Amino acid sequence: MAKEQNLTAEQVIDMASHYMNQEHLALVKKAYEFARDSHKEQFRKSGEPYIIHPIQVAGILVELKMDPSTVASGFLHDVVEDTPVTLADLEEAFDSEVAMLVDGVTKLGKIKYKSHEEQQAENHRKMFIAMAQDIRVILIKLADRLHNMRTLKHLPVEKQRRIANETLEIFAPLAHRLGISRVKWELEDTALRYLNPQQYYRIVHLMKQKRDARERYLHDVIDGVNENLDELNIQADISGRPKHIYSIYRKMSEQNKQFNEIYDLLAVRIVVSSIKDCYAVLGIIHTRWKPMPGRFKDYIAMPKSNMYQSIHTTVIGPQGEPLEVQIRTHEMHQIAEYGVAAHWAYKEGKVVNSKTSFDNKLTWFREILEYQNESDNAEEFMESLKLDLFADVVYVFTPKGDVYELPNGSVPLDFAYRVHTEIGNKTIGAKINGKIVTLDYKLKTGDIIDILTSKHSYGPSRDWLKLVQTSQARNKIKQFFKRQAKEENVEKGRDLVEKEIRQLGFETKKIMIPENLRKLADKLNFSHEDDLFAAVGYNGITALQVANRLTEKLRKERELEAETEKLLTQSENKPSNSDANNEKLKIKHNAGVVVQGVGNLLIRLSRCCNPVPGDAIVGYITKGRGISIHRQDCPNVQAIEAERLIDVDWEDADAQAKNDYNVDIEIYGYNRNGLLNDILQVINSLTSNINGVNAKVDNNKMATLVVTLQIHNINHLQRVVDKIKQIPDVYTVRRLMN
C-alpha cells in the first residue's frame, strides 16, 4: 500500500468514480475544493502545500473503497484543527454526518494540560469514544496516520521516535483489531525504520540476498499444488507472501534468534471460491507434505474478533523446510486485507453492508464506552485499551458452547467478570474441561470453562486484584470494595477534611455546612456529599484539595483584611510634614481598580458618587472589602471616621484617556419635538457609549432626562455638558450623585 509518488486530487476523484455514482462523486469534489480553499497558503514541514496531505488521506480511503462521507471527511479532516473553519461551518456546507466524522478525528484544543502525554491521552480518548459511535472515525485517523508515517522523515528525530512509538503502541494494533492488514503491516514496518533503523535495514538487506532462492522455492511449491488442484478441478489463485520486516524483527527479538535461524520467511496463500474448496485444498496440502504438530489453526470455523477467516497450517515442505500455508475464499481475502473497511465499501453508489450487519462481530468495540465510564482519567483509559484490546487473545467456551475472547494470560476470574459482574463477585471456584482448577489458572484457547458460584459468597478478595489480567475485571473488583467500604471511607474522609480545615485555622462548624458541601460536591461531579468524603477516604481525592476549596473564599477575605489593616497602620503612622503628604497613592482603572504599592488589595470606585479622573478624591479603608474611592464632596464621606481615610490620586492623563467611567447627568428643558434626538446626537459625537437613558415629562411639557454615559475624565465630562447646554430649549445640565 506504500506510495512513492503523491496522488493528485484528480487521480483520487478518478479512482472514486470507479465505484461511486455522480451524486456521491459531487460530494467528494465539493469536499476537496472546500479543503483546498481552507488550507490555502498553508505548508507542511516538507515545504509542500498542505493540501497534499488531505489528498493522500482521501486517496488511502478511496483505496479502501470507503463511502462518500468518509472520503469527503478525509479531505476535510484537518480544516477545523488547522484553519478558522468551525464544525458549524462544515455542517452548514455539508451535513451533520461529515461534521461528526471530522470532529471525531479533530484534536482537543484550547485546553491546557499538565504534559504532552496527558494531552495525547485525552485526544486518544476523544477519538475512541467517537469511534464507538461510528467506526469510520478510526478509519480516517488510520489513513491520516499512515500518510504521516510515510512523510515522517521531515520531522526532528525526537518527534519521529515519539510518533513511531505511538504508532506501534496504538494505531498498528488498532488496524490489526479492525482486520486491516494492509495498513497494519505498513505502519509497523515504517515505525521500525525510525525506532531501530539499524535492524530494519539489516533485515531488508538479508531478505534481498535470499530473494532468488525464495522465488525458486515458491515456484516449485505452486507448481506442485496446481497439479493436485487440477486433478480435483478446483480453481485457485496461489501466491507467495513474504513475511513483513517488523514480524521478522519481532520473532528475532522474542525468540532470541538470528535471521538465518528463521525458516518460515515465506507463506503460500491459496484463495478459492468456496468454503468446501478450502477444506479440499487443506486435504491436498496435508497429503502432499507432512503437517507440523500444533501449527494448525482453523479461523474459518472460529473467526478472529476482527472477522478474519482463513485456515493456517505449517507443513514440512520441499527441501525439508517449514512452509506456512493460508487457505481462504475470495470474500475472506477481502476482509483479511481490508477488515472492517470491507463492510463500508461502496459499489455503484450503494453500500455493500451496513454497520448493523457486522457490529455484533466487534464485541470489544462496544466495550470502549464501558472503559470510558470505569476510568478515572484519560491515561488510565488508554492503559485499559492497550492492555485489553491490543493484547494477544485466547478463545474459551462456556459449557453451552458460547465463545468468549480474552487477553492472553487471563484467568477464570477475568472470564467470570466478562460474563457478568455478579457472577464475578460470587465466584468461589472454576472448572476447566471438567476439572477443578485454581483461580490463577492461565486460560488457553479451546478451554471449556464453568464458573462455580455461591449466593452465600462474601464477595471478592483483595488478592484477586493481583490475579486478574483485564482492566474490566480489576475495575469491577475495585468498585465492589468502594461500595463495601463506603461508610468507613465517608467517616474517614470527613475526619481528614476536618483536620485539614483546622490546620488552615478555621472552625469546621462554620465551614462544613450542608450548603457549602453540596456546592463543592456538584463542582467536583459527585452526586452527594457522602460520595465526596468517600473519595477522600479511598484516596480518590486529597483532603487538602477539599479543605482548600471549602475555605477558598474565607482565605481570600482573610488576606484582604490583612492587607487592609496593614494599609490602615501605614496611614496612621505616616509623617505629617508637607512632603510626606504629597506622596499620594496613585489609582488606575483597568478591568477593576488597583492602588499602586499595596499588592492585591481590592480597590473600587464608589457608586454613590461615581468619581472620575479630575475629581478631587479620597480613599476609605473599609473593613474587609478593601479601599472605596469617593469624591471629596460626597455626602457619605462626611459620616466616615477620619482615621480610615487615606490620600489617593489619579494616574497620569495619558493613562486616563484609555479608560471609561460611568457618569449620570440630569438634563432639564422644554419638551419640543426632536429634543431627545438632538441631545443624543451631541452625546454620541463626543463619547463612545450611552449606557442608559431615562426620561419623564410633567404637565407643563417640561422634560427631565437622566443619561448614563461613559467619559474619560472630568475635562471630557465638561466638554459634553457645555455642548448640551448649547442645544435650544435646554435650561439646566447637572451631574448627579446616587
Coordinates of C-alpha atoms in Angstrom, one line a residue, residues 367 370-371 373-375 380 384 388 404 413-426 459-461 464-465 468 470-484:
E367 CA -16.7 -2.1 25.4
E370 CA -17.6 0.9 29.3
Y371 CA -13.9 1.6 29.7
N373 CA -17.2 5.1 32.3
E374 CA -14.9 3.0 34.5
S375 CA -11.7 5.0 34.0
E380 CA -6.0 5.1 32.8
S384 CA -7.0 -0.2 29.8
D388 CA -7.3 -5.4 27.0
Y404 CA -15.5 -15.6 24.6
L413 CA -12.0 -14.5 37.2
D414 CA -11.5 -12.4 34.0
F415 CA -13.9 -14.7 32.3
A416 CA -16.4 -14.5 35.2
Y417 CA -16.4 -10.7 35.2
R418 CA -16.7 -10.6 31.4
V419 CA -19.9 -12.7 31.6
H420 CA -21.5 -10.6 34.4
T421 CA -20.4 -8.6 37.4
E422 CA -22.4 -10.6 39.9
I423 CA -21.0 -13.9 38.6
G424 CA -17.6 -12.5 39.2
N425 CA -18.4 -11.2 42.7
K426 CA -20.0 -14.6 43.7
G459 CA -17.6 -11.3 47.5
P460 CA -14.1 -10.9 46.0
S461 CA -10.9 -11.0 47.9
W464 CA -8.0 -11.0 43.2
L465 CA -6.6 -7.7 42.1
V468 CA -6.9 -10.7 37.1
T470 CA -8.2 -7.4 32.3
S471 CA -8.8 -3.9 33.4
Q472 CA -12.5 -4.6 33.2
A473 CA -12.3 -7.3 36.0
R474 CA -9.9 -5.1 38.0
N475 CA -12.2 -2.1 37.8
K476 CA -15.3 -4.1 38.9
I477 CA -13.4 -5.6 41.9
K478 CA -12.4 -2.1 42.9
Q479 CA -16.0 -0.9 42.6
F480 CA -17.1 -3.7 44.9
F481 CA -14.7 -2.6 47.6
K482 CA -15.6 1.1 47.1
R483 CA -19.2 0.3 47.7
Q484 CA -18.5 -2.1 50.6

